[in-house]
Short mmCIF file of C-alpha atoms and ligand atoms in Angstrom, two decimals:
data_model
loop_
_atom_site.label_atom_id
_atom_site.label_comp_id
_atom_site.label_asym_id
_atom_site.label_seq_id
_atom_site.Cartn_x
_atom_site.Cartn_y
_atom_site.Cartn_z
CA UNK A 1 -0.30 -13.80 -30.75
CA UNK A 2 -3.80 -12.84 -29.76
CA UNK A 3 -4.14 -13.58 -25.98
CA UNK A 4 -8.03 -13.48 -24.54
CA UNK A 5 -7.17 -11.21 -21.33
CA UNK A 6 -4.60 -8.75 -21.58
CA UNK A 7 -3.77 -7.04 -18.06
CA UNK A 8 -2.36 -3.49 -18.54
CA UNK A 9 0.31 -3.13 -16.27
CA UNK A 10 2.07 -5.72 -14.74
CA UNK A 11 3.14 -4.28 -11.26
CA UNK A 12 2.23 -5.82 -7.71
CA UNK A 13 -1.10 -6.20 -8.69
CA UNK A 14 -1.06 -7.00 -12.92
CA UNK A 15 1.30 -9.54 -12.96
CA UNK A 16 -0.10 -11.81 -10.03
CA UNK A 17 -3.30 -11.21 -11.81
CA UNK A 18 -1.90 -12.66 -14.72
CA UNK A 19 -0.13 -15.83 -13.45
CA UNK A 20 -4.06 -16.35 -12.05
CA UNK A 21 -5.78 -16.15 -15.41
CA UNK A 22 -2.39 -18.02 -17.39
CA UNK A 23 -3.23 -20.59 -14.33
CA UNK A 24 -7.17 -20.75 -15.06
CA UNK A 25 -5.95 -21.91 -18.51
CA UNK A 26 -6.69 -17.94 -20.25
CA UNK A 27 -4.18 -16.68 -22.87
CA UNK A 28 -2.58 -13.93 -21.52
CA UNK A 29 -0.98 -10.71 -22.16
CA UNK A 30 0.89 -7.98 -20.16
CA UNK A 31 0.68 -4.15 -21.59
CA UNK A 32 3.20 -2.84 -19.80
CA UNK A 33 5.11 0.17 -20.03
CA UNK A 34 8.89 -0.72 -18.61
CA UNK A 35 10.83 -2.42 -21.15
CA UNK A 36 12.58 -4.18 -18.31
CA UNK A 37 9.02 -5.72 -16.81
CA UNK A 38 8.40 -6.94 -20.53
CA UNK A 39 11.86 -8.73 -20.77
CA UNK A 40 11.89 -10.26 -17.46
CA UNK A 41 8.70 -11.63 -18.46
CA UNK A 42 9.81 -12.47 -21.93
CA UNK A 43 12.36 -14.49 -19.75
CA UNK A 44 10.60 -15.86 -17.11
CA UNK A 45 12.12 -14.22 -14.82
CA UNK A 46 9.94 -12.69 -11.67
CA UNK A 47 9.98 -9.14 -10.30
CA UNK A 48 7.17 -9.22 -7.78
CA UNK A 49 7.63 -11.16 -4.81
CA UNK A 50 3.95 -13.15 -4.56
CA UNK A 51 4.92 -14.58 -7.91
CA UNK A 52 7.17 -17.50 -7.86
CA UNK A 53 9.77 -17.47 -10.51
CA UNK A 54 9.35 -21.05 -11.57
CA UNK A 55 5.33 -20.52 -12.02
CA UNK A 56 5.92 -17.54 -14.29
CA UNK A 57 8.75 -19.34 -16.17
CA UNK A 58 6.48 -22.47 -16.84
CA UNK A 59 3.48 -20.55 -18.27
CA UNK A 60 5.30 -18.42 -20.46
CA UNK A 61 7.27 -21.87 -21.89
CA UNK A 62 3.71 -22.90 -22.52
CA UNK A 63 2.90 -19.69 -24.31
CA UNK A 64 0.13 -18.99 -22.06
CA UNK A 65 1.60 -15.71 -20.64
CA UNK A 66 3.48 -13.17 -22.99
CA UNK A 67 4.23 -9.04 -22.28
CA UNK A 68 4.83 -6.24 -24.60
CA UNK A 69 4.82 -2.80 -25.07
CA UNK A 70 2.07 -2.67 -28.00
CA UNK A 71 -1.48 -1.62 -26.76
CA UNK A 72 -2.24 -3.25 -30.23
CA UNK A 73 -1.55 -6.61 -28.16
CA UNK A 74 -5.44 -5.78 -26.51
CA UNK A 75 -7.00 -5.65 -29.33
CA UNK A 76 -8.00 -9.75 -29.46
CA UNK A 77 -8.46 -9.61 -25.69
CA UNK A 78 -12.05 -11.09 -24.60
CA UNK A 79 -11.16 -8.97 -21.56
CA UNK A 80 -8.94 -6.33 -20.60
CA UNK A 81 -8.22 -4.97 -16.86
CA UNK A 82 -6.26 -2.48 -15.92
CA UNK A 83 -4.04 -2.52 -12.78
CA UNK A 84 -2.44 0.61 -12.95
CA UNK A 85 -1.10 3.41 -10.10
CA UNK A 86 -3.19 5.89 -8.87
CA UNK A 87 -0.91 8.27 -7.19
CA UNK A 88 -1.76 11.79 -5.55
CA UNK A 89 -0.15 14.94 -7.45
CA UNK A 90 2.01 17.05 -5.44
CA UNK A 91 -0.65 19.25 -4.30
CA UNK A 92 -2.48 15.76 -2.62
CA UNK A 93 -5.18 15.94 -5.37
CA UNK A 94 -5.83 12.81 -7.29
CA UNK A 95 -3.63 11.96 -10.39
CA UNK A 96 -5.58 9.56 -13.05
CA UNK A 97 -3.15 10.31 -16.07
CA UNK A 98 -1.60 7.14 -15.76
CA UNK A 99 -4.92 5.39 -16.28
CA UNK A 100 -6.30 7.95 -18.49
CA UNK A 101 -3.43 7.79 -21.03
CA UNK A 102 -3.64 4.49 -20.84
CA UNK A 103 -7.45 3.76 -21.29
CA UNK A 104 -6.77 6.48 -24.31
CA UNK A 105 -4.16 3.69 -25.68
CA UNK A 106 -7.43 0.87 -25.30
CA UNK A 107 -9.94 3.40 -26.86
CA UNK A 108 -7.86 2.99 -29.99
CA UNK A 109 -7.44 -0.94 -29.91
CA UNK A 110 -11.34 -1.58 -28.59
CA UNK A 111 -13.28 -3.89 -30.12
CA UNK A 112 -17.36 -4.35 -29.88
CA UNK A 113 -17.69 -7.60 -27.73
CA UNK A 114 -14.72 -6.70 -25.58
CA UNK A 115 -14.69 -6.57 -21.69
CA UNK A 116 -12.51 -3.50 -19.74
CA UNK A 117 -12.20 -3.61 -15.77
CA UNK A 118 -10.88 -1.04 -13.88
CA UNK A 119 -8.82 -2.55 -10.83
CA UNK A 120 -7.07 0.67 -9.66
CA UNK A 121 -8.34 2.17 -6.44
CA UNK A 122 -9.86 5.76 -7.48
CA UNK A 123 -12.94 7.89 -6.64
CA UNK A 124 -16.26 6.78 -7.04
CA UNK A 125 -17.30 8.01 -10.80
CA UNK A 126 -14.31 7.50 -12.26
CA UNK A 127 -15.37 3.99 -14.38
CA UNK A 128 -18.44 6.18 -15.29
CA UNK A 129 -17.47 9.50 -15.76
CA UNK A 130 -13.72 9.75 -16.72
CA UNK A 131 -12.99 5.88 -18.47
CA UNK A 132 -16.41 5.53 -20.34
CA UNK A 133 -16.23 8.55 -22.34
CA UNK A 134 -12.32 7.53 -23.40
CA UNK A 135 -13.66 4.33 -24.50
CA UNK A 136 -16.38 5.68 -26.07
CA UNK A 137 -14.59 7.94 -28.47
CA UNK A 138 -14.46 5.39 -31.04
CA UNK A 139 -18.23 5.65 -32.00
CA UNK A 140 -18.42 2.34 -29.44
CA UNK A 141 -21.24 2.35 -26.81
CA UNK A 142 -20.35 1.54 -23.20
CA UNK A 143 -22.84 -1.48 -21.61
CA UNK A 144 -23.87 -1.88 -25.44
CA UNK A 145 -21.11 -2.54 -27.41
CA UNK A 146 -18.80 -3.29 -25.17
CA UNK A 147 -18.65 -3.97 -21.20
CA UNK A 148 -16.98 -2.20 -18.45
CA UNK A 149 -17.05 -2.83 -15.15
CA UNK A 150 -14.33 -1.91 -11.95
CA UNK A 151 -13.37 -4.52 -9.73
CA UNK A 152 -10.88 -2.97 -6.67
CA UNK A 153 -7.74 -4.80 -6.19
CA UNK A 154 -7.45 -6.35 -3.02
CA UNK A 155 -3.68 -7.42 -2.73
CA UNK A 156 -1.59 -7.30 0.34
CA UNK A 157 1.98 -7.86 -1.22
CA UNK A 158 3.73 -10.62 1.31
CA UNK A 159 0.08 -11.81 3.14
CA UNK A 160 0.33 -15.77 2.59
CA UNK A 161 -2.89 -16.36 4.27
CA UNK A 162 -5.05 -14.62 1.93
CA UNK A 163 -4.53 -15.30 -1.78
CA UNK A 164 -6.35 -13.60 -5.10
CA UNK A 165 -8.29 -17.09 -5.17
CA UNK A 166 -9.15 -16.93 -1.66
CA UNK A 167 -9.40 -13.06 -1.01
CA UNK A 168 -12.75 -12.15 -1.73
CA UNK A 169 -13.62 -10.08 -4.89
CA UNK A 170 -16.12 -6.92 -4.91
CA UNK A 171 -17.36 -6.57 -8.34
CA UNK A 172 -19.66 -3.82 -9.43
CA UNK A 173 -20.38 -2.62 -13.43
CA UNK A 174 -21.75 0.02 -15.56
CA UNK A 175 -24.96 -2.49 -16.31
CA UNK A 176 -26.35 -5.98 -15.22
CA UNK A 177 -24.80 -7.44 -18.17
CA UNK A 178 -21.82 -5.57 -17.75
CA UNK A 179 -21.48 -6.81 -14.04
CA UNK A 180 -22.43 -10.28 -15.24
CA UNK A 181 -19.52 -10.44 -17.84
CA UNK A 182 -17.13 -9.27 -15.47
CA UNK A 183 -18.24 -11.90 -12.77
CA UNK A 184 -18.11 -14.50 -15.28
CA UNK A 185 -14.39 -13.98 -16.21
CA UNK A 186 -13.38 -13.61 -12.36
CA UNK A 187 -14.76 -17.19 -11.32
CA UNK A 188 -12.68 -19.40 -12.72
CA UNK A 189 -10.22 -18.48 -9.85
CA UNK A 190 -12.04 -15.79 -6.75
CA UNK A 191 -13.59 -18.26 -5.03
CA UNK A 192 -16.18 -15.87 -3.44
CA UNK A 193 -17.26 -13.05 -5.57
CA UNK A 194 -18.70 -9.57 -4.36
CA UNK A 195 -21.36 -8.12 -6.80
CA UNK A 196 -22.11 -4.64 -5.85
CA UNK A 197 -24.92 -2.45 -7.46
CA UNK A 198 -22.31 -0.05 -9.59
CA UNK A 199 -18.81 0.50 -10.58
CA UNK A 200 -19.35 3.50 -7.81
CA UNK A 201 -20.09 1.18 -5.27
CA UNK A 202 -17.48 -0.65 -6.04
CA UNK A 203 -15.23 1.96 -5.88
CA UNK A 204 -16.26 3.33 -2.63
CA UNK A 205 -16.08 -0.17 -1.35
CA UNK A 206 -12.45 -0.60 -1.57
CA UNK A 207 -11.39 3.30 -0.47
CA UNK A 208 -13.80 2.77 2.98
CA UNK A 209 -11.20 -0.42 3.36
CA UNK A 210 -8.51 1.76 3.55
CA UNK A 211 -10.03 4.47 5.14
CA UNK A 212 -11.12 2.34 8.04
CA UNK A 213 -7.85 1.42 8.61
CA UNK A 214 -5.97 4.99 8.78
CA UNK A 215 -9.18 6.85 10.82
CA UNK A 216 -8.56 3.62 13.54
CA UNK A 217 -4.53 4.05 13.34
CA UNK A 218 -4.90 7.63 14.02
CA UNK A 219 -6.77 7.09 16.69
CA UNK A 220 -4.31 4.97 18.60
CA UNK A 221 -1.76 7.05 17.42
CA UNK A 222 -3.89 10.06 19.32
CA UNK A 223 -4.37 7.59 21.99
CA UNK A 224 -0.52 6.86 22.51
CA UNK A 225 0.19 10.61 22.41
CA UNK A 226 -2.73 11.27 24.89
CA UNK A 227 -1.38 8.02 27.68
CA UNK A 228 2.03 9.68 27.36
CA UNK A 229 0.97 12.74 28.89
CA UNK A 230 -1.19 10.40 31.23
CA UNK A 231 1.77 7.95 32.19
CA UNK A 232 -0.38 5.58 30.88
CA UNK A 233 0.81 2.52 28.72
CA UNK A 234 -0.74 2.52 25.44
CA UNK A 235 0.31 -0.57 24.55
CA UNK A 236 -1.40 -2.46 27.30
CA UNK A 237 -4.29 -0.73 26.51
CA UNK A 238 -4.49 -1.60 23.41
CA UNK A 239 -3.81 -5.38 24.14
CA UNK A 240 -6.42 -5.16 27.20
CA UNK A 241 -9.40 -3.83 24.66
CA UNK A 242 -8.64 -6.39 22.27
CA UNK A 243 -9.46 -9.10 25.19
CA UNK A 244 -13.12 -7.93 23.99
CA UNK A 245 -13.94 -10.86 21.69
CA UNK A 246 -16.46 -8.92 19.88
CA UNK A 247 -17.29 -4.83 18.70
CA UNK A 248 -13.29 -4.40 18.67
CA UNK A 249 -10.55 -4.68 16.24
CA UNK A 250 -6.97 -3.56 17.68
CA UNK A 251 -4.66 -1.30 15.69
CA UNK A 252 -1.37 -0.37 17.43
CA UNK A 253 0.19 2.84 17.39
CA UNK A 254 3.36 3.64 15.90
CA UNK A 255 5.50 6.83 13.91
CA UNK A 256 3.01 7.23 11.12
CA UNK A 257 1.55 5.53 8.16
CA UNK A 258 3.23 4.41 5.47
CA UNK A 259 2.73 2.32 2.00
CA UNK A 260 1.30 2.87 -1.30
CA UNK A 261 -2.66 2.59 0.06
CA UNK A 262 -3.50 4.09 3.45
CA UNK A 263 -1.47 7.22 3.24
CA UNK A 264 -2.98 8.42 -0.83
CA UNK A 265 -6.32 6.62 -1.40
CA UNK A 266 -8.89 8.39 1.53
CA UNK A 267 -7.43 11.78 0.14
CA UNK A 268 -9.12 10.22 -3.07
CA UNK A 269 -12.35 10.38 -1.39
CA UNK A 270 -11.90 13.48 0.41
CA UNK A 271 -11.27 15.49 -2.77
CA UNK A 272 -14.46 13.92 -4.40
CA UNK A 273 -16.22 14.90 -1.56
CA UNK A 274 -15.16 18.35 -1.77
CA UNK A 275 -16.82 18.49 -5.14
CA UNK A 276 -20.24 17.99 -3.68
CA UNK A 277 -19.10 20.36 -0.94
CA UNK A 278 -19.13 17.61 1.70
CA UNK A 279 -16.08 18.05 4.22
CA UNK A 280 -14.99 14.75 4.95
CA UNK A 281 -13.35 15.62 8.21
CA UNK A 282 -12.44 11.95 9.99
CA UNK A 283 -10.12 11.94 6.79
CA UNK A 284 -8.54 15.07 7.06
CA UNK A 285 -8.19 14.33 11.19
CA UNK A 286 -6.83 11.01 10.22
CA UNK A 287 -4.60 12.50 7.76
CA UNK A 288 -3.50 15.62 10.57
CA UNK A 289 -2.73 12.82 13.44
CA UNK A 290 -1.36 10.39 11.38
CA UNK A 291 1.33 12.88 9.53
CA UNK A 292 2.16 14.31 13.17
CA UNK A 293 3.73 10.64 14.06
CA UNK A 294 7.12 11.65 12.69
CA UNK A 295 7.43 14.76 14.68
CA UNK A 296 6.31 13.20 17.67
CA UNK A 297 8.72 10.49 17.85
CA UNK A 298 11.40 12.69 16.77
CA UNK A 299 9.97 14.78 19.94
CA UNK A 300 10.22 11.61 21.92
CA UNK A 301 14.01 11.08 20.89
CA UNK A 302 14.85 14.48 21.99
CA UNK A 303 13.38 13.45 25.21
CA UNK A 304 14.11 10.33 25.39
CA UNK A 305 18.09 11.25 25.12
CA UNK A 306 17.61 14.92 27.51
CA UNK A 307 16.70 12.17 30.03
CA UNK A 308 20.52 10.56 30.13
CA UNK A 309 22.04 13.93 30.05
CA UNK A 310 21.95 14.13 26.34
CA UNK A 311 21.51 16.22 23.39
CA UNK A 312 19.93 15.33 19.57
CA UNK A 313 23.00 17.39 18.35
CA UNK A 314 26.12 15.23 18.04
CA UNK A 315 24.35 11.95 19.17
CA UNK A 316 24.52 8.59 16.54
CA UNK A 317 21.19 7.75 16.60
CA UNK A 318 20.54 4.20 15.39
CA UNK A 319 17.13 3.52 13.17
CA UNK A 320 16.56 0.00 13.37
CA UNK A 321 13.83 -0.51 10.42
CA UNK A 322 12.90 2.07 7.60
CA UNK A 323 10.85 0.35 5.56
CA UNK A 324 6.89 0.90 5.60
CA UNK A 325 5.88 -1.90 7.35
CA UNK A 326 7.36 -4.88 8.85
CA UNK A 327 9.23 -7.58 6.59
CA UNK A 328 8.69 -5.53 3.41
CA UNK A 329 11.19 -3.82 1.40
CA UNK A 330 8.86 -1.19 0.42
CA UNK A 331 9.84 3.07 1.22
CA UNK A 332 7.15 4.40 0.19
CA UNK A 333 5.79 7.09 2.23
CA UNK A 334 7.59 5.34 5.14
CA UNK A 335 7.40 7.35 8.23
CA UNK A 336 10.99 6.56 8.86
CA UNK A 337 12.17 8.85 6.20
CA UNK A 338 10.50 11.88 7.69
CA UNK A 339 12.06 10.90 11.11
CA UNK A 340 15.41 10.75 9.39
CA UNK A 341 15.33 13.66 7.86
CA UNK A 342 14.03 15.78 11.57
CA UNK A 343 16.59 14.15 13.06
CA UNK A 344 19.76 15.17 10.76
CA UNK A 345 18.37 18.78 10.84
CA UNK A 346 18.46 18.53 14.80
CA UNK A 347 22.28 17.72 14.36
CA UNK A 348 21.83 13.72 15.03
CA UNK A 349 24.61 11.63 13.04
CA UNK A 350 22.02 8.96 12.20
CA UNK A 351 22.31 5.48 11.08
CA UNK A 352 20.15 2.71 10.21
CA UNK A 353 19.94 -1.13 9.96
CA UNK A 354 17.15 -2.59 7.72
CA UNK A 355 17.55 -5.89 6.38
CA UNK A 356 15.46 -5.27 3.79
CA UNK A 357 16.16 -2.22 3.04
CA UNK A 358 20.08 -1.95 1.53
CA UNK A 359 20.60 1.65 1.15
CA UNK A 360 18.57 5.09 1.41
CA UNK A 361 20.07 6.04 -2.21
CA UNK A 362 16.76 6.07 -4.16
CA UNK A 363 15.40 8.09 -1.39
CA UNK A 364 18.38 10.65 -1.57
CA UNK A 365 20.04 9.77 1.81
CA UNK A 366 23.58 9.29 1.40
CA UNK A 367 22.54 6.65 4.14
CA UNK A 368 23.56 2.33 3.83
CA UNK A 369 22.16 -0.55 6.14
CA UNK A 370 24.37 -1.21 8.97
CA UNK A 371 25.43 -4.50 9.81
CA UNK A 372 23.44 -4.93 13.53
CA UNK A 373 27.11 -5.87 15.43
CA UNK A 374 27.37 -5.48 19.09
CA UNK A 375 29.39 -2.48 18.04
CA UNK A 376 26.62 -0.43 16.35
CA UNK A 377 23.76 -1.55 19.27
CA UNK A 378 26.53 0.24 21.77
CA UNK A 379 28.08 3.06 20.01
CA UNK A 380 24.96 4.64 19.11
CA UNK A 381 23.58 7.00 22.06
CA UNK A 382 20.22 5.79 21.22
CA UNK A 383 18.68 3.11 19.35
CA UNK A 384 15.05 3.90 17.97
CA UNK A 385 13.18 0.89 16.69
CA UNK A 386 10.91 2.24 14.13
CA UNK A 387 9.53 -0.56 11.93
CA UNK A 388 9.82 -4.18 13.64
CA UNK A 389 11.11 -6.66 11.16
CA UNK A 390 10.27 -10.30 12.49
CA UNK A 391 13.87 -11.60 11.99
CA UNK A 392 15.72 -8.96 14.12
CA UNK A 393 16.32 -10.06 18.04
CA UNK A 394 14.80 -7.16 20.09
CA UNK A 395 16.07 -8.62 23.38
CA UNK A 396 19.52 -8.24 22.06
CA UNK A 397 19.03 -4.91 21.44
CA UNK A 398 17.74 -4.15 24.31
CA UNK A 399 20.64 -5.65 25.91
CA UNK A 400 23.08 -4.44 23.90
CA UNK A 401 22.25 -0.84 23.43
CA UNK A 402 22.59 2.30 25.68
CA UNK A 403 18.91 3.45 25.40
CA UNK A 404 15.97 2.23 23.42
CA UNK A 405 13.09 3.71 21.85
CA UNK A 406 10.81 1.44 20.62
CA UNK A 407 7.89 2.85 18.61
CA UNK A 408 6.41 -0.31 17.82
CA UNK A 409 6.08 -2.30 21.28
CA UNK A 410 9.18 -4.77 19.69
CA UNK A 411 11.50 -5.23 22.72
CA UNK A 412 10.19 -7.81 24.99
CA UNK A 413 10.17 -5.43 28.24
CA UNK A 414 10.70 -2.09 28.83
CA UNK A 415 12.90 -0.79 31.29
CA UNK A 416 15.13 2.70 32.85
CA UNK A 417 16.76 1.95 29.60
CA UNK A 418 13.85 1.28 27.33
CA UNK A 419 11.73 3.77 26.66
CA UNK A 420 8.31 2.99 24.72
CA UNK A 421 6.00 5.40 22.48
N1 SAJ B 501 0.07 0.67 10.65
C1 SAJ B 501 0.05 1.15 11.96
N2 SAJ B 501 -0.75 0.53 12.86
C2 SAJ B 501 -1.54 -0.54 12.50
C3 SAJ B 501 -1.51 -1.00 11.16
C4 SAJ B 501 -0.70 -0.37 10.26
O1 SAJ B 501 0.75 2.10 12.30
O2 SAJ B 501 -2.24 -1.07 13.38
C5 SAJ B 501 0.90 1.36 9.66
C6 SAJ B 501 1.93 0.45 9.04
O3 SAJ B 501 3.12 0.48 9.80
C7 SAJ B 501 2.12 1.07 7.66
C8 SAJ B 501 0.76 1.66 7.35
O4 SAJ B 501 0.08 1.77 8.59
O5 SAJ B 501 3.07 2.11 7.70
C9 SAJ B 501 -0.07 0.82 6.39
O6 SAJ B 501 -0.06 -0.48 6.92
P1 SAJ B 501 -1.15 -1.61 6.42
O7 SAJ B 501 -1.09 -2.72 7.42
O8 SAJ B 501 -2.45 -1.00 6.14
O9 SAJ B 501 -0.47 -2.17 5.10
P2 SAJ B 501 -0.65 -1.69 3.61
O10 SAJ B 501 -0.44 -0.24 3.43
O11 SAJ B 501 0.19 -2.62 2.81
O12 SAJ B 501 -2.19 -1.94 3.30
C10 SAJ B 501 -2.55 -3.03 2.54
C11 SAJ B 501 -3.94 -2.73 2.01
N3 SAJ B 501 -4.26 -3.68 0.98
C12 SAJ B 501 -4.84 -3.23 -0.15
O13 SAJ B 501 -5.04 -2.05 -0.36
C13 SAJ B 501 -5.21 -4.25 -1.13
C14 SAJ B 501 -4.96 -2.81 3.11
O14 SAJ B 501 -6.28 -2.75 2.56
C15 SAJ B 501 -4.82 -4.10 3.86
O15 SAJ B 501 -5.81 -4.17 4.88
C16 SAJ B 501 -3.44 -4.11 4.49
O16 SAJ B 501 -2.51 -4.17 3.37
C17 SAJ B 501 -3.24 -5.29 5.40
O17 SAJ B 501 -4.24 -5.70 6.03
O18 SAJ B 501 -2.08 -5.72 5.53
#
């Protein structure tokens, strides 16, 4: 079956995408790499949480949404985007060879007339400089013989306020024709498109998003360490600033940053900085501050527990939320882990309770969710909220638990028995 987008990978971001196009009445077809992605699709069965199983189900009974393995499948595509992972390597240096082997696997399929958008956060110049010559290899000519273009995703997996037809979409390409193409198969369902002056620009565009967000969480974070030494509540700071109804956008403070954005992509930009031998130093501060969190709060525990009389070593200390962020499932690069792991090497028996978080396994912590009974909130010598879940009753902790240390301004008061970052 020749489908007229195909989406190459359909993750968090590909296979919303997808349902979008399948919805805007397109033909559409996931590349995907895990056999079990393709089959749950073949099934109509939904992985991702933004994507209703019952909407995937009905457009692939219709035959307007299929999934393989076979890059062939792109080769009828009128477009083709790709919404693959850009992950850092282990030395924090930009890793593209998911999207360069697969652009490699498009090169081979491409077609003159054809459409390819990057929607994978990267550095600027990589639509230009690392994509175009890949897809040129064939003899084809970028912005002549075919059009490419890079369009950031913008999805915040969970947000219900903000959809991918509501959200808008920044939209930049190699040429004015190439930019026009791209815009043209967007509309159907981004209400308000973006056009930018370059695929760089478009680029940059999305990493400033997420580097706004970590320099300004760093800097509360610095803030909170900075009113601890001053006896000074950061949290009522915070909320007191925000009372400024314009010039101000509150961030709170907490034990670090976590997810599969803020912590990776403004290390993209830093390292193509470097290149042009421009130190990009509120990122690396950011970075610094932001990756202290963990050692802080595990400082703060320490404290918090040398303040009843107690030691790390040999207390149960109780983690109540490890995921990234609040009322996600989602580990990864959760600041929780590192606290777990300075914790256990301080001698703390630790425990957690995560609702959406079942076990540590993946993660390699011999480690399972707690059930939150009256039992664990008093046996533990100290209970250390560190990501706030909406469904979990801080009160009850607070009243139920020997000592508190909430990191993310949860429990409703504090008190000689709860202790705030
Ligand atoms: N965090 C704080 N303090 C804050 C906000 C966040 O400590 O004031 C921490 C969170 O606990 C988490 C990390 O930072 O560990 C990242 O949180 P986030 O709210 O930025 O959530 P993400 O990582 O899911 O970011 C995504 C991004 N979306 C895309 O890249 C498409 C980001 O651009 C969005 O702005 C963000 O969601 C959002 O607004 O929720």
């Amino acid at each position: 079956m020749t489908a007229d987008i195909a989406i190459v990978g359909a993750g968090y971001v590909g296979l919303p995408l997808a349902v979008e196009f399948a919805r805007a009445g397109r033909t559409v077809v996931c590349v995907e790499a895990d056999p079990r992605k393709v089959e749950a699709i073949g099934r109509g069965e939904s992985y991702v949480e933004d994507v209703p199983g019952a909407d995937l189900a009905s457009l692939v009974e219709d035959g307007k949404l299929t999934a393989t393995r076979d890059y062939a499948a792109v080769t009828g595509a009128d477009a083709v985007l790709i919404c693959l992972p850009t992950p850092l390597s282990r030395n924090r240096e930009p890793d593209l060879s998911i999207v360069t082997a697969a652009t490699e696997e498009i090169a081979r399929h491409l077609r003159a007339g054809q459409l390819v958008v990057l929607e994978s956060t990267t550095y600027p110049g990589t639509t230009r400089d690392v994509l175009r010559p890949i897809l040129e290899s064939g003899g084809l000519v970028a912005g002549e013989d075919f059009h490419l273009a890079m369009s950031p995703e913008r999805i915040d997996p969970g947000r219900t306020d903000y959809t991918i037809r509501t959200t808008p979409k920044v939209v930049g390409g190699l040429t004015p024709a190439c930019l026009e193409r791209a815009l043209d198969v967007y509309r159907p369902f981004v209400e308000h498109l973006v056009p930018v002056s370059s695929c760089e620009a478009a680029e940059l565009t999305k990493l400033l998003e997420n580097i706004f967000r970590s320099v300004n969480i760093a800097l509360v974070n610095e803030l909170a360490m900075l009113c601890d030494r001053m006896s000074l509540n950061v949290w009522e700071v915070v909320a007191a600033a925000a009372s400024k109804p314009y010039g101000f956008m509150p961030f709170q403070p907490g034990p670090g940053l976590g997810g599969h954005c803020l912590p990776i992509d403004p290390f993209y930009l830093s390292w193509k900085a470097r290149e042009l031998d421009f130190p990009t130093e509120f990122i690396e501060l950011a970075g610094k501050v932001n990756q202290h969190m963990p050692y802080y709060c595990a400082e703060r525990v320490a404290r918090a527990l040398n303040d009843h009389r107690k030691a790390v070593a040999g207390s149960t200390v109780l983690v109540l939320g490890v995921a990234y962020k609040g009322d996600v499932g989602d580990l990864r690069e959760s600041p929780a882990l590192k606290l777990i792991e300075l914790l256990r090497e301080s001698g703390a028996d630790v425990v957690y309770h995560d609702p959406f978080v079942p076990d540590l396994g993946e993660e390699g912590l011999d480690l399972e969710s707690s059930p939150l009974t009256d039992e664990l909130l008093a046996g533990a010598d100290i209970a250390c909220v560190v990501t706030a879940h909406s469904g979990i009753d801080y009160a009850r902790v607070a009243d139920r638990a020997q000592l508190v240390l909430d990191l993310r301004n949860a429990v409703p008061a504090a008190s000689e028995r709860v202790v705030k970052l």
